[in-house]
Amino acid sequence: MSTRRDFFKLASIAGGALAASTVSKVALAALPDAVTQTSPDTMPPLQPKNGRPYNPVVTLNGWTLPWRMNNGVKEFHLVAEPVVREMAPGMKAHLWGYNGQSPGPTIEVVEGDRVRIFVTNRLPEHTSIHWHGQRLPNGMDGVSGLTQPSIQPGKTFVYEFVARRPGTFMYHPHADEMTQMAMGMMGSWVTHPKNKHPQIDEVDRDFIFLLSAYDIEPGAFKPNIMTMTDFNLWTWNSRVFPGIDTLNVRKNDRVRIRVGNLTMTNHPIHIHGHEFTVTGTDGGPVPRTARWPEVTTDIAVGQMRQVEFVADEEGDWSFHCHKSHHTMNAMGHNVPSMIGVDHKDVADKINKLIPAYMTMGDKGMADMGAMEMPLPDNTLPMMTGEGPFGGLEMGGMFSVVKVRKDQKPGDYKDPGWFRHPKGTVAYEYGGPVAEAPRPPAQPVDVHAGMKHGSRVMPELEVQVRKPQGHSGH
């Protein structure tokens, strides 16, 4: 983590006219340090050193933005800028984000906090920030052209409001939104309750991440910002499996996971081995009488969901989006199914002419690894990852919740693979296998009952509609 104190203390705040009437000249005299983070690792929770106390969250493959207190106001400094994000080892993307990362750092405050956020624009075009889900003065809502002028390149604006209600929120641009969100500009926001809340439980582990999607062709570094729905990389906090960290908890911990969706489609988020309840949305806590147990919850575009469960089953439990193509990494679009066709030699020859050419295997997609087909530079395998029993064949929006009885309180380190008790792992049957009984085939008289001149129709007609692309995810 580094600071750019010298640069930003000299930076212009000409754009601060937005909030000039509410921010004193003393407050504007010096910007808070612009703290940056370049590591994609999950950072430890940032314990509050001042202000109201709270139990901090852990941002998956991310971090929380430090603040300073200025006469009772909690001040943050966000810098919108180009960033390089490692999506997983072996692939980096050239994105836009905040303070060195995409998504930007999580902002954590407490209900009732007065918050002042300085936003410096180092992008090549104007921007703004919308505080998604917040109750605030209309002029702080961050919609360019409607509630404020755009923040021009090189300028710094000031947003200031009171965090009025506890919950899970997001922030993202509301200027050239299609471009800037397709480039990775977004971040999480958590407002903790100031007192014990009748609808909000205390938890032992509190995770947060955002769903985002990109269209980056194999071998490329920049997203195609013209893509509307046909994305090929489905990410959690701009990371794909196997680059997404595991969620490591202690057995019998009460666990909260907060998820926000800034992709252009819905995501059924599914956990193995446990049942959770949705305890909160971006509208606030869900009343206890309106909760029910689930193993999958669908998160629509622009929504936030808080799910909670007691991690009372030891093991390595899959946690993923249940749209199967969202747990894959990029592949060549619009390629035909090659199941049943031995085309390895053809693929090798095409790869010499078109290095970015990728297609599926001849038995399914799992045999792509066996084909040992070379990948373009800066490209991840479509299905990858090694577990204790072999290949996981996953990508995209997939991770593992690791539950251990000997994980220490507050310890988020990866405990390694689970050691299964003897006799609790599925095994291959070694006995004889009888041939499955089948009914004898019956001859079919297609002429029975047929009238002169009529067509012979098969008893069952199956119509196959082949996919024509990845649109409409």
Coordinates of C-alpha atoms in Angstrom, one line a residue:
M1 CA 0.0 0.0 0.0
S2 CA 1.4 3.4 -0.9
T3 CA 0.5 7.0 -0.8
R4 CA 0.8 9.8 -3.3
R5 CA 0.6 12.6 -0.8
D6 CA 2.8 15.0 -2.7
F7 CA 0.9 14.8 -5.9
F8 CA -2.6 15.1 -4.4
K9 CA -1.8 17.9 -2.0
L10 CA -1.0 19.9 -5.1
A11 CA -4.0 18.7 -7.0
S12 CA -6.6 21.1 -8.1
I13 CA -9.9 21.1 -6.3
A14 CA -11.6 23.5 -8.8
G15 CA -14.4 21.0 -9.2
G16 CA -15.3 21.3 -5.5
A17 CA -18.0 23.8 -6.3
L18 CA -20.4 21.0 -6.0
A19 CA -20.1 21.0 -2.3
A20 CA -18.4 24.3 -1.7
S21 CA -21.2 25.6 0.4
T22 CA -21.0 22.7 2.9
V23 CA -17.3 22.2 3.1
S24 CA -15.2 24.8 5.0
K25 CA -12.1 26.3 3.5
V26 CA -10.1 24.7 6.2
A27 CA -11.4 21.3 5.2
L28 CA -10.6 21.9 1.6
A29 CA -7.1 23.2 2.3
A30 CA -5.6 19.8 2.2
L31 CA -6.9 16.6 0.6
P32 CA -6.7 13.4 2.5
D33 CA -4.0 11.0 1.4
A34 CA -4.9 9.1 -1.7
V35 CA -4.1 5.5 -0.5
T36 CA -3.5 2.9 -3.3
Q37 CA -3.4 -0.8 -3.3
T38 CA -1.8 -2.8 -6.1
S39 CA -2.0 -6.4 -4.7
P40 CA -5.0 -8.5 -5.7
D41 CA -4.9 -10.4 -2.5
T42 CA -7.6 -10.4 0.1
M43 CA -6.5 -7.8 2.8
P44 CA -7.2 -8.3 6.5
P45 CA -10.2 -6.4 7.9
L46 CA -9.4 -2.7 8.6
Q47 CA -10.1 -2.2 12.3
P48 CA -11.5 1.2 13.0
K49 CA -9.0 3.4 14.9
N50 CA -11.4 6.3 15.5
G51 CA -15.0 7.1 15.2
R52 CA -17.8 4.8 16.2
P53 CA -16.7 1.1 16.7
Y54 CA -17.9 -1.7 14.4
N55 CA -17.0 -5.2 13.2
P56 CA -15.3 -4.6 9.8
V57 CA -15.9 -6.6 6.7
V58 CA -13.4 -8.6 4.6
T59 CA -13.4 -7.7 0.9
L60 CA -12.8 -10.7 -1.2
N61 CA -9.6 -10.0 -3.2
G62 CA -9.9 -6.5 -2.1
W63 CA -9.4 -4.0 0.7
T64 CA -11.0 -1.2 2.7
L65 CA -10.2 2.5 2.2
P66 CA -8.6 4.2 5.2
W67 CA -10.1 7.5 6.3
R68 CA -9.2 10.5 8.4
M69 CA -11.4 12.3 10.9
N70 CA -11.7 16.0 10.3
N71 CA -13.8 17.9 13.0
G72 CA -16.1 14.9 13.3
V73 CA -16.4 14.2 9.6
K74 CA -15.1 11.0 8.2
E75 CA -13.1 11.9 5.1
F76 CA -12.1 9.6 2.2
H77 CA -10.2 10.2 -1.1
L78 CA -11.1 8.2 -4.2
V79 CA -9.0 8.5 -7.3
A80 CA -10.6 7.4 -10.6
E81 CA -7.7 6.1 -12.9
P82 CA -6.5 3.5 -15.3
V83 CA -5.4 0.3 -13.5
V84 CA -3.9 -3.1 -14.3
R85 CA -5.9 -5.9 -12.6
E86 CA -4.6 -9.4 -12.4
M87 CA -7.7 -11.5 -13.0
A88 CA -5.9 -14.7 -12.2
P89 CA -2.3 -15.7 -12.4
G90 CA -1.4 -15.7 -16.1
M91 CA -3.8 -12.9 -17.1
K92 CA -3.9 -9.2 -16.6
A93 CA -6.6 -6.8 -17.7
H94 CA -6.1 -3.1 -18.5
L95 CA -9.1 -1.6 -16.7
W96 CA -10.3 1.6 -15.1
G97 CA -10.8 1.7 -11.4
Y98 CA -10.1 3.6 -8.2
N99 CA -7.0 3.9 -6.1
G100 CA -5.0 1.3 -8.0
Q101 CA -7.6 -1.5 -8.3
S102 CA -10.8 -2.6 -9.9
P103 CA -13.1 -2.7 -8.2
G104 CA -12.2 0.2 -6.0
P105 CA -11.7 -0.1 -2.2
T106 CA -14.6 -0.8 0.1
I107 CA -15.9 2.2 2.1
E108 CA -17.0 1.4 5.6
V109 CA -18.9 3.8 7.8
V110 CA -21.4 3.7 10.7
E111 CA -25.0 4.7 10.6
G112 CA -25.2 8.4 11.4
D113 CA -21.6 9.2 10.3
R114 CA -21.2 12.4 8.3
V115 CA -19.0 11.4 5.4
R116 CA -17.0 13.5 3.0
I117 CA -15.5 11.9 -0.1
F118 CA -13.0 13.6 -2.4
V119 CA -13.1 12.2 -5.9
T120 CA -10.1 13.0 -8.2
N121 CA -10.5 12.2 -11.9
R122 CA -7.3 10.9 -13.6
L123 CA -9.2 9.3 -16.4
P124 CA -9.0 10.6 -20.0
E125 CA -12.7 11.5 -19.9
H126 CA -15.2 13.1 -17.4
T127 CA -16.8 11.0 -14.7
S128 CA -19.0 11.1 -11.6
I129 CA -19.9 8.7 -8.7
H130 CA -23.3 7.5 -7.9
W131 CA -23.8 6.2 -4.3
H132 CA -26.1 3.3 -5.2
G133 CA -28.9 2.9 -2.7
Q134 CA -28.0 5.7 -0.3
R135 CA -30.5 8.2 1.1
L136 CA -28.8 11.6 0.5
P137 CA -29.3 15.1 -0.7
N138 CA -30.3 15.1 -4.4
G139 CA -27.2 17.1 -5.4
M140 CA -25.0 14.4 -4.0
D141 CA -26.5 11.5 -6.0
G142 CA -23.8 11.7 -8.6
V143 CA -25.7 11.7 -11.9
S144 CA -23.8 13.8 -14.4
G145 CA -25.9 16.4 -16.1
L146 CA -28.9 15.8 -13.8
T147 CA -27.7 16.4 -10.3
Q148 CA -24.1 17.8 -10.9
P149 CA -21.7 18.8 -13.6
S150 CA -19.3 16.0 -14.7
I151 CA -15.9 15.8 -13.0
Q152 CA -13.5 16.7 -15.8
P153 CA -10.1 15.1 -16.1
G154 CA -7.7 16.5 -13.6
K155 CA -10.4 17.9 -11.3
T156 CA -11.5 16.9 -7.8
F157 CA -15.1 17.0 -6.6
V158 CA -16.4 16.7 -3.1
Y159 CA -19.4 14.6 -2.0
E160 CA -20.8 15.0 1.5
F161 CA -23.8 13.4 3.2
V162 CA -24.9 11.5 6.3
A163 CA -25.0 7.7 6.1
R164 CA -28.6 7.5 7.2
R165 CA -29.4 3.8 7.2
P166 CA -27.3 0.6 7.8
G167 CA -26.8 -1.8 5.0
T168 CA -24.8 -2.9 2.0
F169 CA -24.5 -0.6 -1.0
M170 CA -22.3 0.1 -4.0
Y171 CA -20.7 3.0 -5.8
H172 CA -20.2 3.4 -9.6
P173 CA -20.0 6.1 -12.2
H174 CA -23.1 7.8 -13.6
A175 CA -21.3 9.3 -16.6
D176 CA -20.6 7.4 -19.8
E177 CA -21.8 4.5 -17.7
M178 CA -21.6 1.8 -20.3
T179 CA -18.0 2.5 -21.0
Q180 CA -16.9 3.1 -17.4
M181 CA -18.6 0.1 -15.8
A182 CA -17.5 -2.1 -18.7
M183 CA -14.0 -1.0 -17.8
G184 CA -14.4 -2.0 -14.2
M185 CA -15.3 1.2 -12.3
M186 CA -17.2 0.2 -9.2
G187 CA -16.8 -0.4 -5.5
S188 CA -18.6 -1.6 -2.3
W189 CA -20.0 0.4 0.6
V190 CA -21.1 -0.9 4.0
T191 CA -22.9 1.2 6.6
H192 CA -22.8 -0.6 9.9
P193 CA -25.6 -0.1 12.5
K194 CA -24.6 2.3 15.3
N195 CA -26.5 0.3 17.9
K196 CA -27.7 -3.2 18.3
H197 CA -30.3 -3.6 15.6
P198 CA -33.4 -5.8 16.0
Q199 CA -33.1 -7.1 12.4
I200 CA -29.3 -7.3 12.2
D201 CA -27.3 -10.1 13.9
E202 CA -23.7 -9.9 14.9
V203 CA -21.6 -12.3 12.9
D204 CA -18.2 -13.8 13.2
R205 CA -17.2 -13.5 9.5
D206 CA -18.4 -10.8 7.2
F207 CA -17.4 -11.0 3.5
I208 CA -18.3 -8.7 0.6
F209 CA -17.7 -8.7 -3.2
L210 CA -19.2 -7.4 -6.4
L211 CA -20.2 -9.4 -9.5
S212 CA -18.9 -7.9 -12.7
A213 CA -18.4 -9.1 -16.3
Y214 CA -16.0 -8.3 -19.1
D215 CA -15.6 -9.1 -22.8
I216 CA -11.8 -9.6 -23.3
E217 CA -10.9 -11.8 -26.3
P218 CA -8.2 -14.4 -25.8
G219 CA -4.9 -12.7 -26.1
A220 CA -6.2 -9.2 -25.5
F221 CA -5.8 -6.9 -22.5
K222 CA -8.6 -4.4 -22.8
P223 CA -12.3 -5.1 -22.5
N224 CA -14.5 -4.5 -25.5
I225 CA -16.7 -1.7 -24.2
M226 CA -19.2 -2.1 -27.1
T227 CA -20.4 -5.4 -25.7
M228 CA -24.0 -5.2 -24.4
T229 CA -24.7 -8.7 -23.0
D230 CA -22.3 -11.1 -24.7
F231 CA -19.5 -11.1 -22.1
N232 CA -17.0 -13.9 -21.8
L233 CA -15.4 -13.3 -18.3
W234 CA -17.6 -13.5 -15.3
T235 CA -15.8 -12.2 -12.2
W236 CA -16.1 -11.6 -8.5
N237 CA -14.3 -8.4 -7.7
S238 CA -12.7 -8.5 -11.1
R239 CA -11.1 -11.9 -10.4
V240 CA -12.0 -15.3 -12.0
F241 CA -11.3 -18.8 -10.7
P242 CA -8.7 -19.9 -9.9
G243 CA -7.7 -16.3 -9.0
I244 CA -10.6 -15.9 -6.5
D245 CA -9.6 -16.4 -2.9
T246 CA -11.3 -19.0 -0.7
L247 CA -13.7 -17.9 2.1
N248 CA -12.1 -19.4 5.2
V249 CA -14.2 -19.7 8.4
R250 CA -14.2 -21.5 11.7
K251 CA -16.7 -24.3 12.3
N252 CA -19.9 -22.9 13.9
D253 CA -19.0 -19.3 12.9
R254 CA -22.0 -17.2 11.9
V255 CA -21.1 -16.1 8.4
R256 CA -22.4 -13.2 6.4
I257 CA -21.7 -12.8 2.7
R258 CA -22.7 -9.6 0.9
V259 CA -22.9 -9.7 -2.9
G260 CA -23.7 -6.9 -5.3
N261 CA -24.5 -7.3 -9.0
L262 CA -23.1 -4.8 -11.5
T263 CA -23.2 -7.2 -14.5
M264 CA -25.9 -7.0 -17.2
T265 CA -27.7 -10.2 -16.2
N266 CA -28.9 -12.1 -13.1
H267 CA -26.8 -14.6 -11.1
P268 CA -28.2 -17.5 -9.0
I269 CA -25.6 -17.7 -6.3
H270 CA -25.4 -21.2 -4.8
I271 CA -23.7 -22.7 -1.8
H272 CA -23.0 -26.4 -1.1
G273 CA -23.4 -28.2 2.2
H274 CA -25.3 -25.4 4.1
E275 CA -28.6 -23.4 3.9
F276 CA -28.6 -19.7 4.1
T277 CA -31.2 -17.0 4.6
V278 CA -31.3 -13.7 2.8
T279 CA -31.1 -11.2 5.7
G280 CA -30.7 -8.0 3.8
T281 CA -31.1 -6.3 0.4
D282 CA -30.0 -2.8 -0.8
G283 CA -33.4 -1.7 0.7
G284 CA -32.3 -2.7 4.2
P285 CA -32.6 -5.6 6.6
V286 CA -35.2 -8.3 5.7
P287 CA -37.7 -8.7 8.6
R288 CA -37.1 -12.0 10.4
T289 CA -40.7 -13.1 9.7
A290 CA -40.0 -12.7 5.9
R291 CA -36.9 -15.0 5.8
W292 CA -36.7 -18.6 4.7
P293 CA -33.9 -21.1 4.1
E294 CA -32.4 -21.5 0.7
V295 CA -29.3 -22.9 -1.0
T296 CA -29.5 -20.5 -4.0
T297 CA -30.5 -16.9 -4.3
D298 CA -30.9 -15.0 -7.5
I299 CA -29.3 -11.6 -7.6
A300 CA -30.7 -9.3 -10.4
V301 CA -28.9 -6.5 -12.1
G302 CA -28.2 -3.6 -9.7
Q303 CA -29.2 -5.6 -6.6
M304 CA -27.4 -6.3 -3.4
R305 CA -28.0 -9.4 -1.2
Q306 CA -26.8 -10.3 2.2
V307 CA -26.9 -14.1 3.0
E308 CA -26.1 -15.6 6.4
F309 CA -25.6 -19.1 7.7
V310 CA -23.9 -21.0 10.5
A311 CA -20.9 -22.9 9.1
D312 CA -21.6 -26.1 11.0
E313 CA -20.3 -28.6 8.5
E314 CA -16.6 -29.1 8.1
G315 CA -15.2 -29.4 4.6
D316 CA -14.4 -27.6 1.3
W317 CA -17.8 -26.4 0.0
S318 CA -18.3 -25.0 -3.5
F319 CA -19.7 -21.5 -3.7
H320 CA -20.6 -20.3 -7.2
C321 CA -23.0 -18.8 -9.7
H322 CA -25.3 -21.6 -11.0
K323 CA -25.3 -20.5 -14.6
S324 CA -22.8 -23.0 -15.9
H325 CA -21.2 -20.8 -18.5
H326 CA -20.5 -18.2 -15.7
T327 CA -18.1 -20.8 -14.2
M328 CA -16.0 -20.8 -17.3
N329 CA -13.3 -18.5 -18.6
A330 CA -13.1 -17.0 -22.1
M331 CA -13.4 -19.1 -25.2
G332 CA -13.8 -18.3 -28.9
H333 CA -17.4 -17.3 -29.4
N334 CA -19.6 -18.6 -32.2
V335 CA -17.7 -21.9 -32.7
P336 CA -19.6 -25.1 -33.6
S337 CA -19.9 -28.1 -31.3
M338 CA -17.0 -30.5 -32.1
I339 CA -18.2 -33.4 -30.0
G340 CA -17.5 -36.6 -31.8
V341 CA -15.0 -35.0 -34.3
D342 CA -11.3 -35.7 -34.0
H343 CA -10.0 -32.3 -34.9
K344 CA -6.8 -32.0 -32.9
D345 CA -4.5 -31.8 -36.0
V346 CA -6.8 -29.3 -37.6
A347 CA -6.9 -27.2 -34.4
D348 CA -3.0 -27.3 -34.3
K349 CA -2.8 -26.0 -37.9
I350 CA -5.4 -23.3 -37.3
N351 CA -3.6 -22.1 -34.2
K352 CA -0.4 -21.6 -36.2
L353 CA -2.4 -19.2 -38.4
I354 CA -4.7 -17.7 -35.8
P355 CA -3.0 -17.8 -32.3
A356 CA -6.2 -16.7 -30.6
Y357 CA -8.3 -19.6 -32.1
M358 CA -9.9 -21.6 -29.3
T359 CA -12.6 -24.2 -29.8
M360 CA -14.1 -27.1 -27.7
G361 CA -12.9 -30.7 -27.5
D362 CA -14.1 -33.7 -29.3
K363 CA -15.8 -35.4 -26.3
G364 CA -16.9 -32.2 -24.5
M365 CA -15.2 -29.2 -23.0
A366 CA -13.3 -31.1 -20.3
D367 CA -10.9 -32.7 -22.8
M368 CA -9.5 -29.4 -23.9
G369 CA -6.8 -29.8 -21.4
A370 CA -5.9 -33.2 -22.7
M371 CA -5.6 -31.7 -26.2
E372 CA -2.7 -29.6 -24.9
M373 CA -3.8 -26.9 -27.2
P374 CA -1.5 -23.8 -26.9
L375 CA -3.2 -20.7 -25.5
P376 CA -2.6 -17.2 -26.7
D377 CA -0.5 -15.0 -24.4
N378 CA -2.4 -13.4 -21.5
T379 CA -5.2 -16.0 -21.7
L380 CA -6.6 -18.3 -19.1
P381 CA -7.8 -21.9 -19.7
M382 CA -11.5 -22.0 -20.2
M383 CA -11.8 -24.7 -17.5
T384 CA -9.0 -25.1 -15.0
G385 CA -7.9 -25.5 -11.4
E386 CA -6.5 -28.5 -9.5
G387 CA -8.1 -29.9 -6.3
P388 CA -7.0 -32.7 -4.0
F389 CA -8.6 -35.3 -6.3
G390 CA -7.8 -33.9 -9.7
G391 CA -8.9 -31.2 -12.1
L392 CA -11.8 -29.0 -11.0
E393 CA -12.7 -27.8 -14.5
M394 CA -14.0 -24.5 -13.4
G395 CA -13.4 -20.8 -14.2
G396 CA -15.3 -17.5 -13.7
M397 CA -17.5 -17.1 -10.7
F398 CA -16.4 -20.0 -8.5
S399 CA -14.7 -20.3 -5.1
V400 CA -14.7 -22.5 -2.0
V401 CA -16.0 -21.9 1.5
K402 CA -13.5 -23.7 3.8
V403 CA -14.9 -24.7 7.2
R404 CA -12.5 -25.9 9.8
K405 CA -12.9 -26.6 13.5
D406 CA -9.3 -25.5 14.2
Q407 CA -9.5 -22.2 12.3
K408 CA -8.7 -19.6 14.9
P409 CA -11.1 -16.7 15.5
G410 CA -10.2 -13.8 13.2
D411 CA -7.8 -16.0 11.2
Y412 CA -8.7 -15.7 7.5
K413 CA -5.7 -17.6 6.1
D414 CA -6.2 -20.5 3.7
P415 CA -6.1 -23.8 5.8
G416 CA -5.3 -25.9 2.7
W417 CA -7.5 -28.8 1.5
F418 CA -9.8 -30.6 3.8
R419 CA -8.7 -33.9 5.2
H420 CA -11.8 -36.2 5.0
P421 CA -12.5 -38.6 7.8
K422 CA -12.0 -42.2 6.8
G423 CA -14.9 -43.7 5.0
T424 CA -16.6 -40.3 4.1
V425 CA -15.4 -40.0 0.4
A426 CA -17.2 -41.4 -2.6
Y427 CA -15.4 -44.3 -4.0
E428 CA -15.4 -46.6 -7.1
Y429 CA -17.5 -49.7 -6.9
G430 CA -15.4 -52.8 -7.5
G431 CA -18.0 -55.6 -7.7
P432 CA -19.7 -57.1 -10.7
V433 CA -22.1 -55.0 -12.7
A434 CA -25.1 -56.8 -14.2
E435 CA -26.4 -55.7 -17.6
A436 CA -29.3 -53.4 -17.3
P437 CA -32.6 -55.0 -18.2
R438 CA -34.1 -53.6 -21.4
P439 CA -37.5 -54.3 -22.9
P440 CA -37.4 -56.2 -26.2
A441 CA -37.7 -54.0 -29.3
Q442 CA -41.2 -54.0 -30.9
P443 CA -41.5 -53.8 -34.7
V444 CA -43.5 -50.7 -35.8
D445 CA -45.8 -50.9 -38.8
V446 CA -45.7 -47.4 -40.2
H447 CA -48.4 -48.4 -42.8
A448 CA -51.0 -49.5 -40.3
G449 CA -54.1 -47.4 -40.6
M450 CA -52.6 -45.3 -43.4
K451 CA -54.8 -43.9 -46.0
H452 CA -53.8 -43.6 -49.6
G453 CA -51.8 -40.5 -50.3
S454 CA -51.0 -39.6 -46.7
R455 CA -47.4 -38.9 -45.5
V456 CA -45.5 -41.3 -43.2
M457 CA -44.6 -39.3 -40.1
P458 CA -42.2 -40.6 -37.3
E459 CA -43.9 -41.3 -34.0
L460 CA -41.6 -38.8 -32.3
E461 CA -40.1 -35.8 -33.9
V462 CA -37.2 -34.0 -32.0
Q463 CA -36.3 -30.5 -33.0
V464 CA -32.9 -29.3 -32.0
R465 CA -32.4 -25.6 -31.8
K466 CA -28.7 -24.9 -31.9
P467 CA -27.3 -21.9 -30.0
Q468 CA -26.5 -19.0 -32.3
G469 CA -24.3 -17.1 -29.8
H470 CA -23.8 -16.1 -26.2
S471 CA -26.3 -13.2 -26.3
G472 CA -29.1 -13.2 -23.8
H473 CA -27.1 -14.5 -20.9

